mmCIF file of C-alpha atoms in Angstrom:
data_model
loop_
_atom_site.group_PDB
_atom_site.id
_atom_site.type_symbol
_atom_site.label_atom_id
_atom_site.label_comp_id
_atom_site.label_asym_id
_atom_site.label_seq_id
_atom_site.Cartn_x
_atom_site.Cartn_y
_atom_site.Cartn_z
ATOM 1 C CA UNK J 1 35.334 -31.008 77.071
ATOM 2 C CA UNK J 2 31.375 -30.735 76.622
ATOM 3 C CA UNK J 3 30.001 -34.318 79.331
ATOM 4 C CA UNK J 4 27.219 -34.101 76.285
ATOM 5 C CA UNK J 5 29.072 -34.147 73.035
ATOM 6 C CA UNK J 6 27.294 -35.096 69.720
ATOM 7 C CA UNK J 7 28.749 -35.644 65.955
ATOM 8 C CA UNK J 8 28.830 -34.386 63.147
ATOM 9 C CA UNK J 9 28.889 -30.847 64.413
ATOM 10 C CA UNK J 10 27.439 -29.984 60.650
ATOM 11 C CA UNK J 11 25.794 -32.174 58.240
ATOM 12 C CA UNK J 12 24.767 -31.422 54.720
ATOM 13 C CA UNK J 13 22.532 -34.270 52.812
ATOM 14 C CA UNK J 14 21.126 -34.653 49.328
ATOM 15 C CA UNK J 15 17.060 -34.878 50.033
ATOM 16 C CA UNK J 16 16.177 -38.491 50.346
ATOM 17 C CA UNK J 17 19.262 -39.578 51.984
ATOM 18 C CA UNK J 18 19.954 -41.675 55.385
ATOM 19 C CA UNK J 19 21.010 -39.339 58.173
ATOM 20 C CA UNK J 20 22.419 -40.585 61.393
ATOM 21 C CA UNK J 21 23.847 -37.953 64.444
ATOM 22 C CA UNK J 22 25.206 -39.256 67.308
ATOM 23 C CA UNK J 23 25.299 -38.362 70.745
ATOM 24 C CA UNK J 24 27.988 -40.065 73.309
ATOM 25 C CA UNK J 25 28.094 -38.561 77.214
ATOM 26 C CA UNK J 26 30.680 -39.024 79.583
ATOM 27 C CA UNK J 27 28.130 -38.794 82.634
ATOM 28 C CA UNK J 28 25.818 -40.798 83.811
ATOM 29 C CA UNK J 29 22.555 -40.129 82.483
ATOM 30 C CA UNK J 30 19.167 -41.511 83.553
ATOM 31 C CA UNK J 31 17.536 -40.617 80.052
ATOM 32 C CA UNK J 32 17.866 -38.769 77.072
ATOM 33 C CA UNK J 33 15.986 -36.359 74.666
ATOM 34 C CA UNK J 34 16.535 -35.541 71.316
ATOM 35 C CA UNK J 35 15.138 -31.795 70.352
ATOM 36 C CA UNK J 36 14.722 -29.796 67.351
ATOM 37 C CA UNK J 37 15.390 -26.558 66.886
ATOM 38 C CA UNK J 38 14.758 -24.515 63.671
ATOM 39 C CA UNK J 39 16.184 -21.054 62.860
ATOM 40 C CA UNK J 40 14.172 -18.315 64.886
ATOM 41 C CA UNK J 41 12.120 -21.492 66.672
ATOM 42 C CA UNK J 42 11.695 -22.666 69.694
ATOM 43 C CA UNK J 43 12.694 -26.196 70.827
ATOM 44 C CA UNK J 44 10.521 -29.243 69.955
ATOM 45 C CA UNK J 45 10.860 -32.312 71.925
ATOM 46 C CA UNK J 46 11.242 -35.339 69.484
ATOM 47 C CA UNK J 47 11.883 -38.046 71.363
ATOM 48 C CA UNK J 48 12.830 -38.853 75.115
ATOM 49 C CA UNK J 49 13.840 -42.455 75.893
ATOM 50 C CA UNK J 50 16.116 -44.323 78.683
ATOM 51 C CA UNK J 51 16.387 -47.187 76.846
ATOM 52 C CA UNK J 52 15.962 -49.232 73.377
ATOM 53 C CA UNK J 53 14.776 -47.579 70.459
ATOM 54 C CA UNK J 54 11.233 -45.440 69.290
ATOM 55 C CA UNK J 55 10.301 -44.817 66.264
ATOM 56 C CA UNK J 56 7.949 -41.806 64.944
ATOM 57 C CA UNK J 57 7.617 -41.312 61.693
ATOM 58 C CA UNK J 58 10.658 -41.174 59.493
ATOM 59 C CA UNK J 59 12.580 -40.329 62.976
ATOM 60 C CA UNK J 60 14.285 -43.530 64.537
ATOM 61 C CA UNK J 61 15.929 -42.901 68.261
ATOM 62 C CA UNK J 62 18.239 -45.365 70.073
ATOM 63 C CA UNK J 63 20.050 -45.457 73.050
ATOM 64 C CA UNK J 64 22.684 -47.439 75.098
ATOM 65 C CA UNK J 65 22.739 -46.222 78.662
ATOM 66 C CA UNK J 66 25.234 -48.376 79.588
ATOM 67 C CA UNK J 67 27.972 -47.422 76.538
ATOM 68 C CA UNK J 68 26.562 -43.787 76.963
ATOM 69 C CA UNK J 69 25.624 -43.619 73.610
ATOM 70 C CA UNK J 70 22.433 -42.428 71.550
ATOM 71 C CA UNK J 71 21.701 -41.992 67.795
ATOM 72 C CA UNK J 72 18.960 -40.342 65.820
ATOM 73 C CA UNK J 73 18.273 -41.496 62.571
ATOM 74 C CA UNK J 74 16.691 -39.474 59.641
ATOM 75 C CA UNK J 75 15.177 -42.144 56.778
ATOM 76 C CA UNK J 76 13.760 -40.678 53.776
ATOM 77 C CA UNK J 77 15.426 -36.428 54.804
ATOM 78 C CA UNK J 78 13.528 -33.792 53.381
ATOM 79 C CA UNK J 79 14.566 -30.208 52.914
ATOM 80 C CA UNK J 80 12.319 -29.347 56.263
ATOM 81 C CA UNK J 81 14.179 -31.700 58.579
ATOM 82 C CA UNK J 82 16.744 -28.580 58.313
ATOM 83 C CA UNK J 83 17.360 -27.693 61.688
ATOM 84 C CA UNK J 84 19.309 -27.784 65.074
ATOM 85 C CA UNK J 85 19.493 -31.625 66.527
ATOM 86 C CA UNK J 86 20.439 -31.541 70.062
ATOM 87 C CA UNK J 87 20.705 -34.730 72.763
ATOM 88 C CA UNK J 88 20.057 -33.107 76.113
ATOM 89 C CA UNK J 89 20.162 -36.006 79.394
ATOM 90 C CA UNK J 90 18.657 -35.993 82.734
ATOM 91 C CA UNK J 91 22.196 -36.102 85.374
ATOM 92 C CA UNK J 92 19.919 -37.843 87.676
ATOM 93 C CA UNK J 93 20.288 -35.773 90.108
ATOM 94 C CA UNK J 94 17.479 -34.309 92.786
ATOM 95 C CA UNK J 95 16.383 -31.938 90.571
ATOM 96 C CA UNK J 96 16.830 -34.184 86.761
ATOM 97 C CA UNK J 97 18.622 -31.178 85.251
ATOM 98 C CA UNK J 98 18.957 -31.665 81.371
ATOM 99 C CA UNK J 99 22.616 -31.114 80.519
ATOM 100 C CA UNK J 100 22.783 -30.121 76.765
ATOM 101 C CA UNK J 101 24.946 -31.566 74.084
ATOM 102 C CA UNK J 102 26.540 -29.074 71.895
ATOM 103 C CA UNK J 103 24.141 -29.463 68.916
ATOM 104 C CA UNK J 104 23.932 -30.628 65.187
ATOM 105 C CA UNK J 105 23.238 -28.725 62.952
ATOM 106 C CA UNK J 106 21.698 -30.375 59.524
ATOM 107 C CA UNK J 107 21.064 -28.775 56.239
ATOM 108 C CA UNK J 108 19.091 -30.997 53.783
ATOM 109 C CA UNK J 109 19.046 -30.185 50.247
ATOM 110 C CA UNK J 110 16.087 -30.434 47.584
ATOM 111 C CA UNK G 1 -3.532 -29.800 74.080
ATOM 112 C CA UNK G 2 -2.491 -26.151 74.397
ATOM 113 C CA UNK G 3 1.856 -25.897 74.602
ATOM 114 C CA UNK G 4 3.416 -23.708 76.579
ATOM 115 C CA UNK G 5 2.887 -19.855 76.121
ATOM 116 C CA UNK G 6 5.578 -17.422 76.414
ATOM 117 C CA UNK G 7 4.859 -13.550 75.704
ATOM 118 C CA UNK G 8 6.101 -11.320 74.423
ATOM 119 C CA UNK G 9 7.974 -12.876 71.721
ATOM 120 C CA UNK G 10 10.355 -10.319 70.466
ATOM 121 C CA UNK G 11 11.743 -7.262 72.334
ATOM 122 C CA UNK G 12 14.530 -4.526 71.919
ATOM 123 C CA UNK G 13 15.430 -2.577 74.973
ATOM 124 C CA UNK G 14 18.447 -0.408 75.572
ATOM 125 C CA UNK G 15 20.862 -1.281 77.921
ATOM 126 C CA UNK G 16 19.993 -0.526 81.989
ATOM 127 C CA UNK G 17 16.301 -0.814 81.127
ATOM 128 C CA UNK G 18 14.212 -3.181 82.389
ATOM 129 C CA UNK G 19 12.357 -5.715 80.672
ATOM 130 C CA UNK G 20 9.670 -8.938 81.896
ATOM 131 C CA UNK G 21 8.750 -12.118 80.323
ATOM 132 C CA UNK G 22 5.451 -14.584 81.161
ATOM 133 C CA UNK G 23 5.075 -18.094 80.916
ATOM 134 C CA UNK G 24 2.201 -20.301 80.837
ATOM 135 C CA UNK G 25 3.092 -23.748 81.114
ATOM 136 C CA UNK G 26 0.880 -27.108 80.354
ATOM 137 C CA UNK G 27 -1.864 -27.300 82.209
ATOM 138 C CA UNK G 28 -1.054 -29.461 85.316
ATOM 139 C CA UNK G 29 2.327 -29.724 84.764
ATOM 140 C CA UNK G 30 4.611 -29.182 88.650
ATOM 141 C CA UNK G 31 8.397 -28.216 86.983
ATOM 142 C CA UNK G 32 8.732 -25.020 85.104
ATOM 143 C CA UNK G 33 12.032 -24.164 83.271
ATOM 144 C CA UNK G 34 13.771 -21.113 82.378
ATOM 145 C CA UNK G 35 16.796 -21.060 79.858
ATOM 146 C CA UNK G 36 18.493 -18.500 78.265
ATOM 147 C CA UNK G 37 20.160 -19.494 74.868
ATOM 148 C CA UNK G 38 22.959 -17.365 73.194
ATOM 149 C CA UNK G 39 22.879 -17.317 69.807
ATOM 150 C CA UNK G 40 25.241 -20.587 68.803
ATOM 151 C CA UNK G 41 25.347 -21.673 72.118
ATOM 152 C CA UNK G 42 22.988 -24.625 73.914
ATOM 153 C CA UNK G 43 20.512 -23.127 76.387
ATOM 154 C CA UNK G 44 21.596 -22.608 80.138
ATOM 155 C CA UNK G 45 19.124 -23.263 83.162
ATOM 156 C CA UNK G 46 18.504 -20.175 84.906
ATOM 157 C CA UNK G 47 15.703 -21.106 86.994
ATOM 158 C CA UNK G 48 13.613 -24.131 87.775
ATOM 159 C CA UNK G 49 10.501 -24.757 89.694
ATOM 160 C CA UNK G 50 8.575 -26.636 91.398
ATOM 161 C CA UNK G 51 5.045 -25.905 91.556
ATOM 162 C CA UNK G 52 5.885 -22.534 93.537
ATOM 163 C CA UNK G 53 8.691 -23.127 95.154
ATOM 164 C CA UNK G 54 12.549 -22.920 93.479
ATOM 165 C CA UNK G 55 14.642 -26.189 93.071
ATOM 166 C CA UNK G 56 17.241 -24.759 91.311
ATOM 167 C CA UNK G 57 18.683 -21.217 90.765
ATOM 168 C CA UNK G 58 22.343 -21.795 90.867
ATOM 169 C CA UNK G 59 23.342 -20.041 87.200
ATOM 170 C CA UNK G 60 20.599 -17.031 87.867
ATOM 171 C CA UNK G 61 22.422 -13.679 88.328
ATOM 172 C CA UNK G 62 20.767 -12.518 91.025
ATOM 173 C CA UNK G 63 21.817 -8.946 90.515
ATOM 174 C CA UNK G 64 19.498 -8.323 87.378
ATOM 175 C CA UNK G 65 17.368 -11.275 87.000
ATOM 176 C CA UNK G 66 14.311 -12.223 89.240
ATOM 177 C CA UNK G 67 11.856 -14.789 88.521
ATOM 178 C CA UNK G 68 8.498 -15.884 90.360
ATOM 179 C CA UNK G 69 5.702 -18.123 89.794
ATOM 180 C CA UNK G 70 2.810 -17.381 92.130
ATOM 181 C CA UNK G 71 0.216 -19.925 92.607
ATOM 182 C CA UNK G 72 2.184 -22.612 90.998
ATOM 183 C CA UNK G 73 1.158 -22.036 87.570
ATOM 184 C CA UNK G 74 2.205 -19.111 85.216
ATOM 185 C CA UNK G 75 5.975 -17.471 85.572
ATOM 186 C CA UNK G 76 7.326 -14.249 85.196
ATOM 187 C CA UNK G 77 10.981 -13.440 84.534
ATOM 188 C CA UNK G 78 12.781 -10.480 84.730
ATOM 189 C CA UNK G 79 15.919 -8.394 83.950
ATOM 190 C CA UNK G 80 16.749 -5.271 85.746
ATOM 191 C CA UNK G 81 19.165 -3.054 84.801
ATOM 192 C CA UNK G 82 19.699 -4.912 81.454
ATOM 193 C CA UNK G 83 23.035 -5.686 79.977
ATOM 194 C CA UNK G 84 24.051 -6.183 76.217
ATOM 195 C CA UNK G 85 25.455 -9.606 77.376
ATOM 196 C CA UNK G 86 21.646 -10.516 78.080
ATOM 197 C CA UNK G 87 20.783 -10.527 74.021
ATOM 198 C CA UNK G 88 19.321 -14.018 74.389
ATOM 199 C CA UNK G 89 16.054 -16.372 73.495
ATOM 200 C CA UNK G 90 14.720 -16.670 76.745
ATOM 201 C CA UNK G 91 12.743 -20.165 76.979
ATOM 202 C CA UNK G 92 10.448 -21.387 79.076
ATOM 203 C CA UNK G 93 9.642 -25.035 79.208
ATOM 204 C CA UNK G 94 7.575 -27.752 81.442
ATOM 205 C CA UNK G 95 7.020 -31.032 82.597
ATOM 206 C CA UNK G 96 4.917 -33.119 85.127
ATOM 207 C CA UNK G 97 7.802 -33.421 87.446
ATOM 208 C CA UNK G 98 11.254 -34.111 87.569
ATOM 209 C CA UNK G 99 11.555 -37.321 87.003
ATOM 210 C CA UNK G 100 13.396 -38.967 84.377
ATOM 211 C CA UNK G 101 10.294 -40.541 82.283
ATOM 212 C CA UNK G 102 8.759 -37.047 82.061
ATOM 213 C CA UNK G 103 8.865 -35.393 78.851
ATOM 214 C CA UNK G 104 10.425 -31.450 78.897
ATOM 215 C CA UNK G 105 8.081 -29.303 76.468
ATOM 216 C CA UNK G 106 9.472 -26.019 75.552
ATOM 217 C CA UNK G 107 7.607 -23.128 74.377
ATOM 218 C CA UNK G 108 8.656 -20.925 71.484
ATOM 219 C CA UNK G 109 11.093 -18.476 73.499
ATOM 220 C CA UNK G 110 11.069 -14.906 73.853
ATOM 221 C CA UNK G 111 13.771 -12.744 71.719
ATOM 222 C CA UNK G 112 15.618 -9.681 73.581
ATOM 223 C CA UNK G 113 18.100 -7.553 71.821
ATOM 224 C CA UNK G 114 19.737 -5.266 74.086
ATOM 225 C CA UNK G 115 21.251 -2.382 71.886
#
């Protein structure tokens, strides 16, 4: 079992829809990021947050730290939010490394 | 502000060759990063630094990879003999430091295809 694991594994939405992917972690984390990865792309950091919520865009992040549990929100999904979601947290640890959830992967249709 | 820079972007090597990747990372940023990602799988930490020195090379396989980052700024990593098990995006990423509040940026990866 993954300590990082994230839901739905796939998504597929109509454009304009309301998209939600969670992330839940059975370690403890110190904070979180949420990344995006397109097809042949490199990683894009969207958000990184330890607590509460941020907001950028049509991209809404929360997180719980203390039930483990984060959530990105899509309002308003367009065909180009198609991509790789991943939650990735900092263990905490000397060295902060980022332990990887096991990704989302989210197709939105025009 | 300039991201960070990885070259060369694609490569195809045969197997037992050799083969080198650079990274420049942000501008003033301590904590370099390098992950290999299999195709469908999450990216694994090979190597991570700080300024010059390494913090963390646990999951590096010492045998064929080498990494180094004189001078505390730009990285090299390399892969000698190759392997077909080493068909990978190879990422580099940065940050300020290691703490928690520090954002990770990750550059745009480098492609090898070991045939």
């Amino acid at each position: 079992k993954n300590e990082v694991e994230q839901s739905p594994q796939n998504l597929t939405a109509q454009e304009g829809e309301f998209i939600t992917i969670n992330c839940s972690y059975s370690v403890g984390i110190s904070a979180l990021h949420w990344l995006q990865q397109h097809p042949g792309g490199g990683i894009v950091s969207l958000f990184m947050l330890s607590s509460g919520k941020k907001k950028h865009g049509r991209l809404i992040a929360t997180i719980n730290i203390q039930e483990k549990h984060s959530s990105l929100h899509i309002t308003a999904s367009h065909p180009r939010d198609s991509a790789v979601y991943i939650c990735a947290g900092f263990d905490g640890g000397a060295t902060n490394k980022l332990i990887f959830g096991t990704g989302t992967l989210l197709a939105v249709q025009p | 502000e300039a991201g960070v820079a990885q070259s060369p972007r694609y490569k195809i090597i045969e197997k037992r060759q050799s083969v080198a990747f650079w990274c420049n990372p942000i501008s003033g940023h301590a904590t370099l990063y390098w992950y290999q990602q299999i195709l469908g799988q999450g990216p694994k930490l090979l190597i991570q630094f700080q300024n010059n020195g390494v913090v963390d090379d646990s999951q590096l396989p010492k045998d064929r990879f080498s990494a180094e980052r004189l001078k505390g700024v730009d990285s090299t990593l390399k892969i000698q003999p190759a392997k077909l098990e080493d068909s990978a995006v190879y990422l580099c990423a940065s940050s300020l430091g290691v703490l928690a509040g520090n954002t990770i940026y990750f550059g745009e990866g480098s492609w090898l295809t070991v045939v």
